[in-house]
Amino acid sequence: MDRASGLDRKKRKEFTLRTVVANQASTLSYIQGFHRFSNEHKFKLSKVDHVFLTRVCTETIGGLPGLILSLAEINETVKTWGPSSLNDFAKAARIFVPSGWLEHTHSFGPGINDDACLLSPSSPPIFLMEDELIKISAVLLSSEHAALNKANYASSTDERKGNMLSAVYICELSTVRGKFDPVKARSKGLSPGRKYGLLQRGESVLSDDGTKMVHPEDVLGPSSPGPIVLVVDCPSASYISSLINSASLQSFFPGSGKVVNCMIHIGPPSVTSLEAYQSWMENFKVTDHIMARREMSVLGEPTLTSSVKLRSRLNMVCPWFFPSVEVNDETQKPAVNSRMAIGKNLLKYRLRPLADLGLDTSEVLEGFDSAAFQKEMATDVMKAQEMAQEIWKRWSEGKFISSLLDRGTRGEKCLPACLHDVSREEMEVVFLGTGSSQPSKHRNVTGIYIHLFERGGLLLDCGEGTFAQLKRRYGAEGADNVLMGLKCIWISHMHADHFLGLGRILSARKELLERCSIYDPLLVVGPKLLKSFLDSYGKIEDLMMEFLDCSQTTLEAKKCADNGNVRGGEYRRGSLIHGSLRTGERNRMQHIWNLPGYHISRGIDMEGRRRLRSVLSLLGLKDLISVPVIHCLHAFGVVLEAEDRRITENARKPGWKLVFSGDTRPCQALVDAAQGATILIHEATFDDALIADAVKKNHSITKEAIQVGVHAGVYRIFLTHFSQRYPKIPAFDNRFHDRTCFAFDMMSVNLADLPVVPEFVPALQTLFQDQSDTEEDAEETTAVCP
């Protein structure tokens, strides 16, 4: 078993407990970001056979679907254990995970609406599993609020949260047999050979002369009890009473005959530092305590060293587009004594052999010193750095604008009107994830933050780990501010790499607003299947959101709504509009969902559109239009248009226009929608040599993505969603470098700097000219939904 914090069997005689603390990780819970961490440190996910969840919520379960989908690609599955609400999550996830996984989920304890508050302190541990090496059981903790919620039950979301159960896992290793004594074996009439091995494995044998049985206890020394590990998740102060009064846990107190060797605490410091909790810990004075939960910036002790190093190099060359983030110290530190350790990435606790019992820090990641790393890399990046600095100097001095206007007189595209005298507080595009399919060392999966400064912002797609990426970009406090100002999340389609981070974003935002006693549901615009998932998940945890189907935000829906036609459009199943697709592209995506009128055939959601207009007004946007594209069922691109800027009382300048393709083959509908756009963000999953793969999987190659922008007359094109075959820099057609750039994770492009962005492409190519374009074990797998 190899989990977020799990038991790793290297050999029968060696047993190690490995902890991974990532993005405020919950131990023995499959947290978001662990998949990416595994790629960097070469953990083989194919060897995962069990996942144990302490709670079932976005904080602990967010990365589990990604694991399931990845294992499904190699025909593997994983057994998942957790409190009763795991059943509700499994039902919600059935929309996009293989149905076979549902047969391997094991929940325990009362349901979320049952008498969780009546859990008896004297209840025995719940047995879960046992094999030749380990026995695992669970003790359930409930909140003090559960009884009050049950007495006044009205199915509110706060009551569901109050009834949430938390599991304490008891991991008991099997007894360690005593040392084999060959002298005793010979005295029992045995000669060295196969029978010695059988006795050491616990089997009885017949003496060499066949006259008597020899048993293991006849030739082995005294046995030693196996080590015991407790994993304690006390998520809030209201659970402490249940923890303290549990008779099952009291059975491990001194004098019970059982010794807990290691205890992992994954509750927040605000709980584990409380006097009542510390007093309970005093009952385990001979136990090694690992405080695995920390509230700190993720950059001080980076979870993803390769990504941080890449970003640091980019910062050296282009600090204007790759800003650094100040690292904050821990905000709260639990008391530390000689038997208490702060959890760190790759910290291990060795359980066997008993001679090595204890903490192992040999693989713990060291803190990242950005200044020292940049000093070490100074020579390597010098040429690219000089190229970039010269370009930025010309831009800052205003010389670049003059050259752009001169180019315009020669027939090339000059500066768009929306960029004349534009403020730096207008709009910024922040690429949080630029990879496809699954996270890799250098690129997270899709996520784009549109930062509108004092007006707030919105997210376009929200792959697994998006919340952690926000923290890496803005720091912990800055990420909280982003969530507080978030007005809308738009999801392109129901492939896992585009929406699995949504639940964590919504949950974290809700927690922040509740601290301020604010109730403000976030608008989520996405495919209709997404609503089914969110509705099912809402039985577990309230996400404080409102949903609007992408089909209700198409141009057709807008026209119907503007005309007061609430019945929507009409379409004929037998007619296909071939002219809307390029020659040779009439493939399986040419189904009824591409037909005009299909998406609004069931009418217009006028209330939802009113909510959308309200949100757009707050963001300073004129329109949000979803565009059906060629990828999978209900796949969309999106167009965002800003309100015109008032220059004087009687003068206005047009607002900017941004288009995001989502995942798609080259699509005429997107070309039409992107006409005259300021920015086109287009997927370029494959390079030009892999056109067959692109057609097969309904993606685009680099050349096609650029041509979409050229045909639409787009001012600037950003390529993204790269296959993990291209970990750092993809192949690129320099013929269009005057308007095109490739995106990196954490790249931030201010609207005011848009004219100069393509000029930095040669500097970035120089930076990576000696870097291999392939990455070991970077095979792309595509997570699909039914």
PDB file of C-alpha atoms in Angstrom, residues 544-636:
ATOM      1  CA  MET A 544     -22.431  27.644  -2.130  1.00  0.00           C
ATOM      2  CA  MET A 545     -22.913  27.833  -5.896  1.00  0.00           C
ATOM      3  CA  GLU A 546     -25.521  28.365  -8.593  1.00  0.00           C
ATOM      4  CA  PHE A 547     -25.359  26.521 -11.895  1.00  0.00           C
ATOM      5  CA  LEU A 548     -26.044  27.628 -15.452  1.00  0.00           C
ATOM      6  CA  ASP A 549     -25.804  25.244 -18.407  1.00  0.00           C
ATOM      7  CA  CYS A 550     -23.324  26.330 -21.094  1.00  0.00           C
ATOM      8  CA  SER A 551     -26.073  25.784 -23.647  1.00  0.00           C
ATOM      9  CA  GLN A 552     -27.917  28.706 -22.047  1.00  0.00           C
ATOM     10  CA  THR A 553     -24.995  31.011 -22.828  1.00  0.00           C
ATOM     11  CA  THR A 554     -24.651  30.309 -26.561  1.00  0.00           C
ATOM     12  CA  LEU A 555     -25.275  33.002 -29.161  1.00  0.00           C
ATOM     13  CA  GLU A 556     -28.585  31.338 -30.046  1.00  0.00           C
ATOM     14  CA  ALA A 557     -29.696  31.410 -26.408  1.00  0.00           C
ATOM     15  CA  LYS A 558     -28.752  35.081 -26.181  1.00  0.00           C
ATOM     16  CA  LYS A 559     -30.799  35.933 -29.282  1.00  0.00           C
ATOM     17  CA  CYS A 560     -33.829  34.023 -27.992  1.00  0.00           C
ATOM     18  CA  ALA A 561     -33.591  35.665 -24.581  1.00  0.00           C
ATOM     19  CA  ASP A 562     -33.198  39.138 -26.095  1.00  0.00           C
ATOM     20  CA  ASN A 563     -36.278  38.504 -28.226  1.00  0.00           C
ATOM     21  CA  GLY A 564     -38.268  37.166 -25.278  1.00  0.00           C
ATOM     22  CA  ASN A 565     -38.480  33.684 -26.825  1.00  0.00           C
ATOM     23  CA  VAL A 566     -38.383  31.473 -23.729  1.00  0.00           C
ATOM     24  CA  ARG A 567     -39.278  28.336 -25.730  1.00  0.00           C
ATOM     25  CA  GLY A 568     -35.853  28.295 -27.356  1.00  0.00           C
ATOM     26  CA  GLY A 569     -34.870  27.022 -30.795  1.00  0.00           C
ATOM     27  CA  GLU A 570     -35.932  24.165 -32.994  1.00  0.00           C
ATOM     28  CA  TYR A 571     -33.871  21.652 -34.917  1.00  0.00           C
ATOM     29  CA  ARG A 572     -34.395  18.661 -37.185  1.00  0.00           C
ATOM     30  CA  ARG A 573     -32.596  15.455 -36.187  1.00  0.00           C
ATOM     31  CA  GLY A 574     -32.143  14.448 -39.809  1.00  0.00           C
ATOM     32  CA  SER A 575     -30.255  17.559 -40.925  1.00  0.00           C
ATOM     33  CA  LEU A 576     -26.542  18.144 -40.450  1.00  0.00           C
ATOM     34  CA  ILE A 577     -25.018  21.450 -41.367  1.00  0.00           C
ATOM     35  CA  HIS A 578     -21.865  20.206 -43.099  1.00  0.00           C
ATOM     36  CA  GLY A 579     -20.800  23.689 -44.070  1.00  0.00           C
ATOM     37  CA  SER A 580     -19.946  24.470 -40.455  1.00  0.00           C
ATOM     38  CA  LEU A 581     -17.108  21.941 -40.490  1.00  0.00           C
ATOM     39  CA  ARG A 582     -13.871  21.921 -42.441  1.00  0.00           C
ATOM     40  CA  THR A 583     -13.421  19.493 -45.315  1.00  0.00           C
ATOM     41  CA  GLY A 584     -12.285  16.122 -44.020  1.00  0.00           C
ATOM     42  CA  GLU A 585     -13.492  16.874 -40.490  1.00  0.00           C
ATOM     43  CA  ARG A 586     -16.950  15.248 -40.763  1.00  0.00           C
ATOM     44  CA  ASN A 587     -16.237  12.695 -38.056  1.00  0.00           C
ATOM     45  CA  ARG A 588     -18.026  11.257 -35.059  1.00  0.00           C
ATOM     46  CA  MET A 589     -18.462  14.697 -33.491  1.00  0.00           C
ATOM     47  CA  GLN A 590     -20.907  15.550 -36.281  1.00  0.00           C
ATOM     48  CA  HIS A 591     -23.938  14.598 -34.176  1.00  0.00           C
ATOM     49  CA  ILE A 592     -27.074  16.334 -33.104  1.00  0.00           C
ATOM     50  CA  TRP A 593     -25.373  18.374 -30.361  1.00  0.00           C
ATOM     51  CA  ASN A 594     -23.635  20.403 -33.120  1.00  0.00           C
ATOM     52  CA  LEU A 595     -26.916  21.335 -34.759  1.00  0.00           C
ATOM     53  CA  PRO A 596     -28.243  24.900 -34.571  1.00  0.00           C
ATOM     54  CA  GLY A 597     -31.054  24.998 -32.054  1.00  0.00           C
ATOM     55  CA  TYR A 598     -30.233  21.711 -30.304  1.00  0.00           C
ATOM     56  CA  HIS A 599     -28.687  23.227 -27.175  1.00  0.00           C
ATOM     57  CA  ILE A 600     -31.729  25.380 -26.435  1.00  0.00           C
ATOM     58  CA  SER A 601     -34.422  23.013 -27.704  1.00  0.00           C
ATOM     59  CA  ARG A 602     -35.795  22.657 -24.169  1.00  0.00           C
ATOM     60  CA  GLY A 603     -36.232  26.357 -23.614  1.00  0.00           C
ATOM     61  CA  ILE A 604     -34.360  29.331 -22.157  1.00  0.00           C
ATOM     62  CA  ASP A 605     -33.414  29.620 -18.490  1.00  0.00           C
ATOM     63  CA  MET A 606     -34.341  33.281 -18.123  1.00  0.00           C
ATOM     64  CA  GLU A 607     -33.569  33.369 -14.398  1.00  0.00           C
ATOM     65  CA  GLY A 608     -30.127  31.880 -15.007  1.00  0.00           C
ATOM     66  CA  ARG A 609     -29.418  34.410 -17.746  1.00  0.00           C
ATOM     67  CA  ARG A 610     -30.471  37.248 -15.459  1.00  0.00           C
ATOM     68  CA  ARG A 611     -28.006  35.962 -12.871  1.00  0.00           C
ATOM     69  CA  LEU A 612     -25.320  35.824 -15.578  1.00  0.00           C
ATOM     70  CA  ARG A 613     -26.002  39.416 -16.645  1.00  0.00           C
ATOM     71  CA  SER A 614     -25.694  40.533 -13.028  1.00  0.00           C
ATOM     72  CA  VAL A 615     -22.322  38.787 -12.664  1.00  0.00           C
ATOM     73  CA  LEU A 616     -21.039  40.186 -15.964  1.00  0.00           C
ATOM     74  CA  SER A 617     -22.023  43.682 -14.863  1.00  0.00           C
ATOM     75  CA  LEU A 618     -19.973  43.313 -11.674  1.00  0.00           C
ATOM     76  CA  LEU A 619     -16.994  42.143 -13.746  1.00  0.00           C
ATOM     77  CA  GLY A 620     -17.273  44.957 -16.270  1.00  0.00           C
ATOM     78  CA  LEU A 621     -18.032  42.496 -19.065  1.00  0.00           C
ATOM     79  CA  LYS A 622     -20.480  42.985 -21.896  1.00  0.00           C
ATOM     80  CA  ASP A 623     -20.898  39.349 -22.821  1.00  0.00           C
ATOM     81  CA  LEU A 624     -19.999  35.738 -22.116  1.00  0.00           C
ATOM     82  CA  ILE A 625     -20.807  33.509 -25.090  1.00  0.00           C
ATOM     83  CA  SER A 626     -20.248  29.732 -25.105  1.00  0.00           C
ATOM     84  CA  VAL A 627     -19.394  28.238 -28.508  1.00  0.00           C
ATOM     85  CA  PRO A 628     -20.044  24.528 -29.285  1.00  0.00           C
ATOM     86  CA  VAL A 629     -16.769  22.981 -30.485  1.00  0.00           C
ATOM     87  CA  ILE A 630     -15.564  19.641 -31.852  1.00  0.00           C
ATOM     88  CA  HIS A 631     -14.247  17.458 -29.051  1.00  0.00           C
ATOM     89  CA  CYS A 632     -16.766  15.434 -27.043  1.00  0.00           C
ATOM     90  CA  LEU A 633     -20.399  15.564 -26.036  1.00  0.00           C
ATOM     91  CA  HIS A 634     -21.271  19.076 -24.832  1.00  0.00           C
ATOM     92  CA  ALA A 635     -17.819  20.621 -25.350  1.00  0.00           C
ATOM     93  CA  PHE A 636     -17.596  24.393 -25.591  1.00  0.00           C
TER      94      PHE A 636
END
